[in-house]
Amino acid sequence: MKQTELKKIELAVQTILETVGEDIKRPGLKETPARVARMYAEIFASVKQTEFTDYKMFKTDSENDLVIVKEIPFYSMCEHHLLPFWGTVSVGYVPKAGQIIGLSKIARLVDYVAKRPSVQERLTSQIVTELDKILRPGGIAVEVKARHMCMEMRGIQKTGSETVTAAFSGGLKNAVAKSEFQQRLAL
């Protein structure tokens, strides 16, 4: 993020703090606008990226076997309130044409999708879409479990509630394949 963009965020945070009645000159808040600007640059790092490119493909002899990476931790920001939501993502896919992706790259893809304001439902489907663009596999399954501060600290205030979303594509859309994915996640 450019310095001019960081400065804009800094000024906006300063305005918010002043508007809610805070003294931005007090020691605890003096550097807060700059810290928030740097934090936003980090947690919204994917906003200006047009595509995910940090991956490597490998050849494999096995096809039609379900590959699953379970419980990848993530953090994102709710686009409605700009409050955090966080949890885990489990990704499964069936390789096609002897192509697999490096396992760590699936975790990087989750980070890429999560580092922008979003809603959990879109985050779930975007992981499927991005993985499909890269791999063109026989099918993809994604399950996201998350807690939302917009539900826990404001509004309805239901602390500890968890939202679960799932998206499927290709050969993993049928009931039998979905069931196999869910059973393997439970192991």
XYZ file of N, CA and C in Angstrom:
561
model
N 0.847 -1.172 0.000
C 0.000 0.000 0.000
C 0.899 1.244 0.000
N 0.513 2.227 -0.779
C 1.295 3.461 -0.891
C 1.155 4.309 0.367
N 2.164 5.151 0.605
C 2.143 6.051 1.764
C 0.921 6.965 1.751
N 0.540 7.441 0.565
C -0.628 8.337 0.482
C -1.903 7.609 0.895
N -1.991 6.324 0.555
C -3.162 5.532 0.945
C -3.170 5.277 2.450
N -2.004 4.979 3.008
C -1.899 4.787 4.458
C -2.297 6.064 5.198
N -1.872 7.197 4.684
C -2.190 8.484 5.316
C -3.698 8.741 5.283
N -4.366 8.387 4.191
C -5.831 8.544 4.093
C -6.534 7.728 5.173
N -6.089 6.488 5.347
C -6.678 5.625 6.375
C -6.429 6.224 7.750
N -5.213 6.681 7.967
C -4.841 7.290 9.244
C -5.776 8.459 9.581
N -5.991 9.332 8.616
C -6.864 10.495 8.835
C -8.309 10.064 9.087
N -8.756 9.035 8.383
C -10.125 8.534 8.584
C -10.295 7.966 9.995
N -9.319 7.215 10.472
C -9.379 6.652 11.826
C -9.350 7.775 12.856
N -8.526 8.755 12.614
C -8.464 9.918 13.508
C -9.834 10.598 13.583
N -10.477 10.775 12.443
C -11.811 11.392 12.401
C -12.827 10.563 13.176
N -12.794 9.250 13.005
C -13.722 8.370 13.730
C -13.517 8.518 15.233
N -12.273 8.444 15.678
C -11.987 8.549 17.113
C -12.446 9.890 17.677
N -12.182 10.958 16.958
C -12.617 12.286 17.413
C -14.139 12.376 17.443
N -14.798 11.798 16.443
C -16.258 11.866 16.343
C -16.947 11.109 17.471
N -16.359 9.989 17.919
C -16.967 9.252 19.038
C -16.594 9.854 20.389
N -15.798 10.931 20.372
C -15.505 11.651 21.603
C -14.164 11.356 22.241
N -13.289 10.656 21.543
C -11.975 10.329 22.103
C -10.997 11.487 21.925
N -10.039 11.553 22.824
C -8.946 12.515 22.733
C -7.785 11.813 22.041
N -7.572 12.122 20.778
C -6.540 11.407 20.017
C -5.123 11.803 20.423
N -5.012 12.768 21.303
C -3.685 13.174 21.778
C -3.267 12.421 23.044
N -4.196 11.680 23.632
C -3.821 10.958 24.852
C -2.844 9.838 24.485
N -1.945 9.488 25.401
C -0.856 8.548 25.097
C -1.300 7.225 24.457
N -2.361 6.630 24.934
C -2.786 5.333 24.408
C -3.302 5.382 22.980
N -3.742 6.550 22.520
C -4.311 6.672 21.175
C -3.423 7.433 20.196
N -2.354 8.016 20.691
C -1.519 8.883 19.868
C -1.101 8.241 18.542
N -0.670 7.015 18.590
C -0.184 6.343 17.377
C -1.194 5.355 16.794
N -2.387 5.316 17.374
C -3.402 4.355 16.924
C -3.783 4.529 15.457
N -4.056 5.737 14.961
C -4.414 5.854 13.542
C -3.360 5.257 12.601
N -2.096 5.469 12.888
C -1.027 4.903 12.046
C -0.979 3.380 12.176
N -1.183 2.876 13.397
C -1.187 1.415 13.598
C -2.347 0.771 12.847
N -3.515 1.408 12.903
C -4.685 0.866 12.198
C -4.432 0.876 10.691
N -3.824 1.928 10.178
C -3.524 2.000 8.744
C -2.603 0.854 8.325
N -1.563 0.603 9.105
C -0.645 -0.506 8.785
C -1.359 -1.857 8.887
N -2.233 -1.985 9.893
C -2.987 -3.223 10.052
C -3.902 -3.447 8.839
N -4.592 -2.397 8.396
C -5.474 -2.539 7.234
C -4.683 -2.940 5.990
N -3.482 -2.391 5.827
C -2.651 -2.779 4.685
C -2.359 -4.279 4.724
N -2.169 -4.810 5.917
C -1.884 -6.238 6.074
C -3.133 -7.102 5.891
N -4.215 -6.755 6.589
C -5.384 -7.648 6.575
C -6.229 -7.515 5.312
N -6.012 -6.451 4.537
C -6.704 -6.295 3.257
C -5.728 -6.413 2.084
N -4.652 -7.156 2.275
C -3.569 -7.237 1.289
C -4.003 -7.770 -0.072
N -5.077 -8.536 -0.143
C -5.489 -9.140 -1.416
C -6.448 -8.274 -2.224
N -6.930 -7.199 -1.646
C -7.964 -6.397 -2.316
C -7.536 -5.968 -3.717
N -6.320 -5.542 -3.878
C -5.868 -5.031 -5.179
C -5.223 -6.097 -6.059
N -5.130 -7.323 -5.560
C -4.590 -8.409 -6.380
C -5.716 -8.957 -7.245
N -5.461 -9.099 -8.527
C -6.517 -9.562 -9.428
C -6.587 -11.077 -9.549
N -5.486 -11.765 -9.222
C -5.530 -13.223 -9.272
C -4.489 -13.835 -8.344
N -4.752 -15.068 -7.954
C -3.845 -15.821 -7.093
C -2.790 -16.484 -7.969
N -1.522 -16.199 -7.706
C -0.444 -16.750 -8.536
C 0.601 -17.521 -7.734
N 0.460 -17.569 -6.431
C 1.477 -18.176 -5.568
C 1.232 -19.678 -5.397
N 1.385 -20.425 -6.476
C 1.170 -21.871 -6.392
C 2.111 -22.603 -7.347
N 2.248 -23.883 -7.095
C 3.047 -24.746 -7.958
C 2.259 -26.028 -8.185
N 2.255 -26.471 -9.429
C 1.561 -27.700 -9.795
C 2.571 -28.849 -9.857
N 2.067 -30.047 -9.551
C 2.891 -31.248 -9.608
C 2.122 -32.328 -10.356
N 2.871 -33.265 -10.918
C 2.268 -34.421 -11.589
C 2.075 -35.534 -10.564
N 1.009 -36.312 -10.758
C 0.763 -37.473 -9.906
C 0.242 -38.619 -10.765
N 0.452 -39.819 -10.290
C -0.064 -40.992 -10.992
C -1.481 -41.319 -10.558
N -1.841 -40.877 -9.373
C -3.166 -41.248 -8.862
C -4.197 -40.184 -9.215
N -5.313 -40.643 -9.704
C -6.459 -39.777 -9.983
C -7.658 -40.369 -9.281
N -8.675 -39.600 -9.159
C -9.936 -40.011 -8.542
C -9.826 -40.269 -7.049
N -8.682 -39.943 -6.442
C -8.547 -40.045 -4.994
C -8.782 -38.666 -4.400
N -9.562 -38.621 -3.360
C -9.883 -37.357 -2.714
C -8.696 -36.872 -1.888
N -8.232 -35.660 -2.164
C -7.160 -35.017 -1.403
C -7.827 -33.997 -0.488
N -7.550 -34.066 0.814
C -8.184 -33.145 1.766
C -7.120 -32.478 2.633
N -7.232 -31.164 2.757
C -6.442 -30.403 3.725
C -7.457 -29.865 4.726
N -7.337 -30.326 5.976
C -8.339 -30.005 6.999
C -7.917 -28.841 7.887
N -8.925 -28.094 8.295
C -8.818 -27.100 9.367
C -7.675 -26.106 9.192
N -7.642 -25.464 8.039
C -6.687 -24.386 7.779
C -7.207 -23.143 8.503
N -6.453 -22.591 9.448
C -6.944 -21.404 10.157
C -6.957 -20.182 9.234
N -7.941 -19.303 9.429
C -8.005 -18.063 8.653
C -8.617 -16.957 9.508
N -8.353 -15.725 9.083
C -8.977 -14.528 9.641
C -9.437 -13.692 8.466
N -10.615 -13.093 8.588
C -11.094 -12.181 7.559
C -11.889 -11.075 8.236
N -12.400 -10.155 7.429
C -13.189 -9.046 7.963
C -14.555 -9.041 7.294
N -15.586 -8.974 8.116
C -16.960 -8.890 7.632
C -17.129 -7.578 6.866
N -17.650 -7.666 5.674
C -17.819 -6.457 4.869
C -18.963 -5.573 5.358
N -19.823 -6.101 6.202
C -20.959 -5.314 6.696
C -20.586 -4.393 7.846
N -19.692 -4.852 8.746
C -19.352 -4.066 9.939
C -17.855 -3.827 10.098
N -17.052 -4.380 9.203
C -15.591 -4.334 9.314
C -15.121 -4.850 10.666
N -15.746 -5.937 11.088
C -15.327 -6.650 12.288
C -14.799 -8.020 11.862
N -13.902 -8.601 12.649
C -13.307 -9.878 12.258
C -14.290 -11.052 12.292
N -14.059 -11.978 11.377
C -14.595 -13.329 11.527
C -13.429 -14.267 11.252
N -13.421 -15.391 11.946
C -12.274 -16.287 11.878
C -12.718 -17.707 12.148
N -11.879 -18.630 11.706
C -12.193 -20.035 11.932
C -11.261 -20.927 11.150
N -11.842 -21.985 10.576
C -11.044 -22.940 9.807
C -11.721 -23.251 8.482
N -10.879 -23.599 7.520
C -11.341 -24.002 6.192
C -10.806 -25.399 5.928
N -11.677 -26.284 5.469
C -11.251 -27.606 5.015
C -11.534 -27.690 3.525
N -10.528 -28.117 2.770
C -10.624 -28.154 1.311
C -10.345 -29.571 0.838
N -11.204 -30.069 -0.037
C -10.982 -31.360 -0.663
C -11.123 -31.229 -2.166
N -10.340 -32.000 -2.910
C -10.499 -32.005 -4.364
C -10.085 -33.357 -4.920
N -10.598 -33.653 -6.098
C -10.257 -34.878 -6.808
C -9.351 -34.483 -7.971
N -8.070 -34.894 -7.953
C -7.154 -34.531 -9.038
C -7.654 -35.040 -10.390
N -7.309 -34.298 -11.421
C -7.695 -34.677 -12.778
C -6.481 -34.453 -13.679
N -6.327 -35.272 -14.671
C -5.234 -35.163 -15.641
C -3.865 -35.198 -14.965
N -3.777 -35.922 -13.838
C -2.500 -36.081 -13.162
C -1.935 -34.824 -12.538
N -2.786 -33.834 -12.286
C -2.331 -32.552 -11.741
C -2.746 -32.394 -10.283
N -1.770 -32.071 -9.416
C -2.070 -31.718 -8.029
C -1.381 -30.392 -7.714
N -1.834 -29.752 -6.663
C -1.243 -28.490 -6.220
C -0.499 -28.750 -4.913
N 0.584 -28.018 -4.681
C 1.299 -28.145 -3.413
C 0.357 -27.873 -2.253
N 0.402 -28.701 -1.229
C -0.551 -28.587 -0.112
C -0.481 -27.233 0.580
N 0.723 -26.691 0.749
C 0.832 -25.380 1.404
C 0.190 -24.286 0.563
N 0.091 -24.518 -0.726
C -0.504 -23.507 -1.610
C -2.015 -23.419 -1.411
N -2.619 -24.501 -0.942
C -4.049 -24.435 -0.616
C -4.243 -23.486 0.564
N -3.360 -23.575 1.561
C -3.432 -22.651 2.702
C -3.177 -21.216 2.251
N -2.242 -21.021 1.326
C -1.981 -19.672 0.804
C -3.191 -19.137 0.037
N -3.870 -20.024 -0.677
C -5.079 -19.620 -1.400
C -6.158 -19.164 -0.420
N -6.306 -19.879 0.685
C -7.268 -19.473 1.718
C -6.923 -18.075 2.224
N -5.648 -17.823 2.501
C -5.226 -16.486 2.949
C -5.527 -15.429 1.893
N -5.240 -15.752 0.641
C -5.497 -14.812 -0.462
C -6.975 -14.406 -0.498
N -7.856 -15.374 -0.399
C -9.293 -15.086 -0.455
C -9.751 -14.351 0.805
N -9.158 -14.674 1.951
C -9.598 -14.093 3.227
C -9.118 -12.660 3.449
N -8.068 -12.238 2.776
C -7.497 -10.906 3.045
C -8.191 -9.818 2.235
N -9.486 -9.716 2.477
C -10.325 -8.680 1.862
C -11.644 -8.660 2.627
N -12.364 -7.546 2.626
C -13.681 -7.558 3.269
C -14.593 -8.529 2.514
N -15.338 -9.335 3.253
C -16.175 -10.345 2.611
C -17.257 -10.807 3.571
N -18.033 -11.753 3.098
C -18.952 -12.506 3.952
C -18.529 -13.962 3.836
N -18.853 -14.741 4.827
C -18.395 -16.132 4.854
C -18.884 -16.915 3.641
N -20.107 -16.668 3.229
C -20.662 -17.402 2.090
C -19.828 -17.167 0.829
N -19.447 -15.906 0.575
C -18.642 -15.600 -0.602
C -17.231 -16.166 -0.458
N -16.655 -16.055 0.718
C -15.322 -16.600 0.951
C -15.302 -18.088 0.593
N -16.331 -18.804 1.012
C -16.432 -20.246 0.738
C -16.469 -20.514 -0.761
N -17.346 -19.821 -1.475
C -17.475 -20.066 -2.918
C -16.263 -19.563 -3.697
N -15.606 -18.494 -3.220
C -14.414 -17.998 -3.920
C -13.251 -18.982 -3.828
N -13.148 -19.690 -2.728
C -12.088 -20.700 -2.622
C -12.320 -21.778 -3.679
N -13.570 -22.194 -3.840
C -13.901 -23.183 -4.878
C -13.561 -22.626 -6.257
N -13.990 -21.405 -6.540
C -13.761 -20.787 -7.851
C -12.276 -20.668 -8.168
N -11.493 -20.163 -7.213
C -10.052 -19.980 -7.444
C -9.344 -21.321 -7.641
N -9.678 -22.301 -6.816
C -9.051 -23.617 -6.945
C -9.433 -24.271 -8.274
N -10.662 -24.066 -8.696
C -11.118 -24.614 -9.976
C -10.356 -23.987 -11.146
N -10.105 -22.680 -11.083
C -9.341 -21.997 -12.139
C -7.941 -22.585 -12.275
N -7.327 -22.890 -11.144
C -5.948 -23.379 -11.133
C -5.870 -24.844 -11.554
N -6.703 -25.683 -10.947
C -6.570 -27.139 -11.083
C -7.439 -27.786 -12.154
N -8.608 -27.244 -12.363
C -9.615 -27.912 -13.204
C -9.771 -29.370 -12.766
N -10.039 -29.588 -11.461
C -10.091 -30.955 -10.928
C -11.419 -31.646 -11.244
N -11.513 -32.896 -10.808
C -12.754 -33.644 -10.974
C -13.862 -33.140 -10.066
N -13.510 -32.434 -9.019
C -14.489 -31.865 -8.098
C -13.788 -31.205 -6.926
N -14.505 -30.278 -6.291
C -13.962 -29.549 -5.141
C -15.025 -29.503 -4.057
N -14.578 -29.621 -2.807
C -15.456 -29.448 -1.647
C -14.747 -28.512 -0.669
N -15.484 -27.529 -0.166
C -14.928 -26.588 0.811
C -15.920 -26.427 1.946
N -15.435 -26.547 3.165
C -16.255 -26.286 4.345
C -15.549 -25.222 5.184
N -16.302 -24.196 5.578
C -15.764 -23.118 6.403
C -16.568 -23.056 7.694
N -15.863 -23.094 8.818
C -16.479 -22.923 10.138
C -15.897 -21.648 10.716
N -16.769 -20.724 11.148
C -16.244 -19.440 11.617
C -17.097 -18.820 12.708
N -16.432 -18.009 13.507
C -17.095 -17.162 14.499
C -17.024 -15.730 13.990
N -18.067 -14.977 14.278
C -18.198 -13.616 13.749
C -18.361 -12.613 14.884
N -17.436 -11.664 14.971
C -17.543 -10.632 16.005
C -18.774 -9.748 15.791
N -19.262 -9.646 14.562
C -20.466 -8.842 14.330
C -21.696 -9.498 14.969
N -21.617 -10.783 15.271
C -22.698 -11.479 15.991
C -22.413 -11.592 17.482
N -21.147 -11.517 17.858
C -20.775 -11.767 19.250
C -20.654 -10.506 20.097
N -20.137 -9.429 19.548
C -19.895 -8.249 20.379
C -20.887 -7.120 20.144
N -21.760 -7.262 19.167
C -22.763 -6.239 18.885
C -24.052 -6.944 18.472
N -25.096 -6.181 18.266
C -26.346 -6.761 17.789
C -26.869 -7.844 18.708
N -27.004 -9.035 18.199
C -27.620 -10.140 18.935
C -26.748 -10.666 20.084
N -25.441 -10.440 20.024
C -24.481 -10.800 21.079
C -24.568 -12.272 21.502
N -24.398 -13.144 20.550
C -24.416 -14.592 20.800
C -22.983 -15.131 20.800
N -22.327 -14.984 21.924
C -20.935 -15.386 22.083
C -20.761 -16.887 21.860
N -19.751 -17.229 21.073
C -19.419 -18.631 20.844
C -20.179 -19.297 19.717
N -21.128 -18.592 19.104
C -21.873 -19.225 18.007
C -20.955 -19.404 16.798
N -21.185 -20.471 16.062
C -20.350 -20.801 14.916
C -21.228 -20.922 13.677
N -20.760 -20.360 12.579
C -21.459 -20.457 11.302
C -20.693 -21.433 10.423
N -21.414 -22.339 9.771
C -20.786 -23.326 8.895
C -21.353 -23.152 7.493
N -20.451 -23.003 6.515
C -20.859 -22.928 5.115
C -20.084 -23.984 4.336
N -20.657 -24.411 3.226
C -19.992 -25.400 2.376
C -20.337 -25.116 0.925
N -19.399 -25.429 0.049
C -19.624 -25.299 -1.390
C -18.963 -26.491 -2.073
N -19.591 -26.941 -3.151
C -19.125 -28.130 -3.860
C -19.160 -27.871 -5.360
N -18.263 -28.550 -6.092
C -18.292 -28.446 -7.549
C -17.982 -29.802 -8.165
N -18.315 -29.923 -9.432
C -17.991 -31.125 -10.199
C -18.491 -32.401 -9.573
N -17.637 -33.418 -9.571
C -17.999 -34.733 -9.059
C -18.246 -34.785 -7.567
N -17.933 -33.712 -6.843
C -18.183 -33.701 -5.399
C -19.520 -33.048 -5.050
N -20.333 -32.780 -6.081
C -21.664 -32.204 -5.826
C -22.698 -33.257 -5.448
N -22.472 -34.507 -5.810
C -23.494 -35.529 -5.535
C -23.495 -35.916 -4.055
N -24.599 -36.446 -3.608
C -24.814 -36.736 -2.187
C -23.790 -37.718 -1.616
N -23.418 -38.730 -2.380
C -22.460 -39.730 -1.899
C -21.090 -39.088 -1.673
N -20.636 -38.281 -2.629
C -19.329 -37.621 -2.512
C -19.324 -36.612 -1.368
N -20.413 -35.858 -1.229
C -20.521 -34.902 -0.117
C -20.418 -35.639 1.217
N -21.099 -36.762 1.302
C -21.092 -37.561 2.527
C -19.686 -38.076 2.837
N -18.969 -38.545 1.804
C -17.600 -39.033 2.012
C -16.707 -37.899 2.525
N -16.842 -36.707 1.932
C -16.061 -35.546 2.377
C -16.356 -35.248 3.845
N -17.635 -35.199 4.208
C -18.029 -34.906 5.593
C -17.503 -35.977 6.557
N -17.578 -37.240 6.151
C -17.081 -38.324 7.008
C -15.578 -38.210 7.236
N -14.852 -37.869 6.193
C -13.398 -37.735 6.339
C -13.032 -36.542 7.210
N -13.828 -35.487 7.162
C -13.569 -34.334 8.028
C -13.776 -34.701 9.490
N -14.687 -35.635 9.733
C -14.998 -36.038 11.106
C -13.919 -36.945 11.714
N -13.045 -37.497 10.890
C -11.994 -38.407 11.394
C -10.963 -37.674 12.225
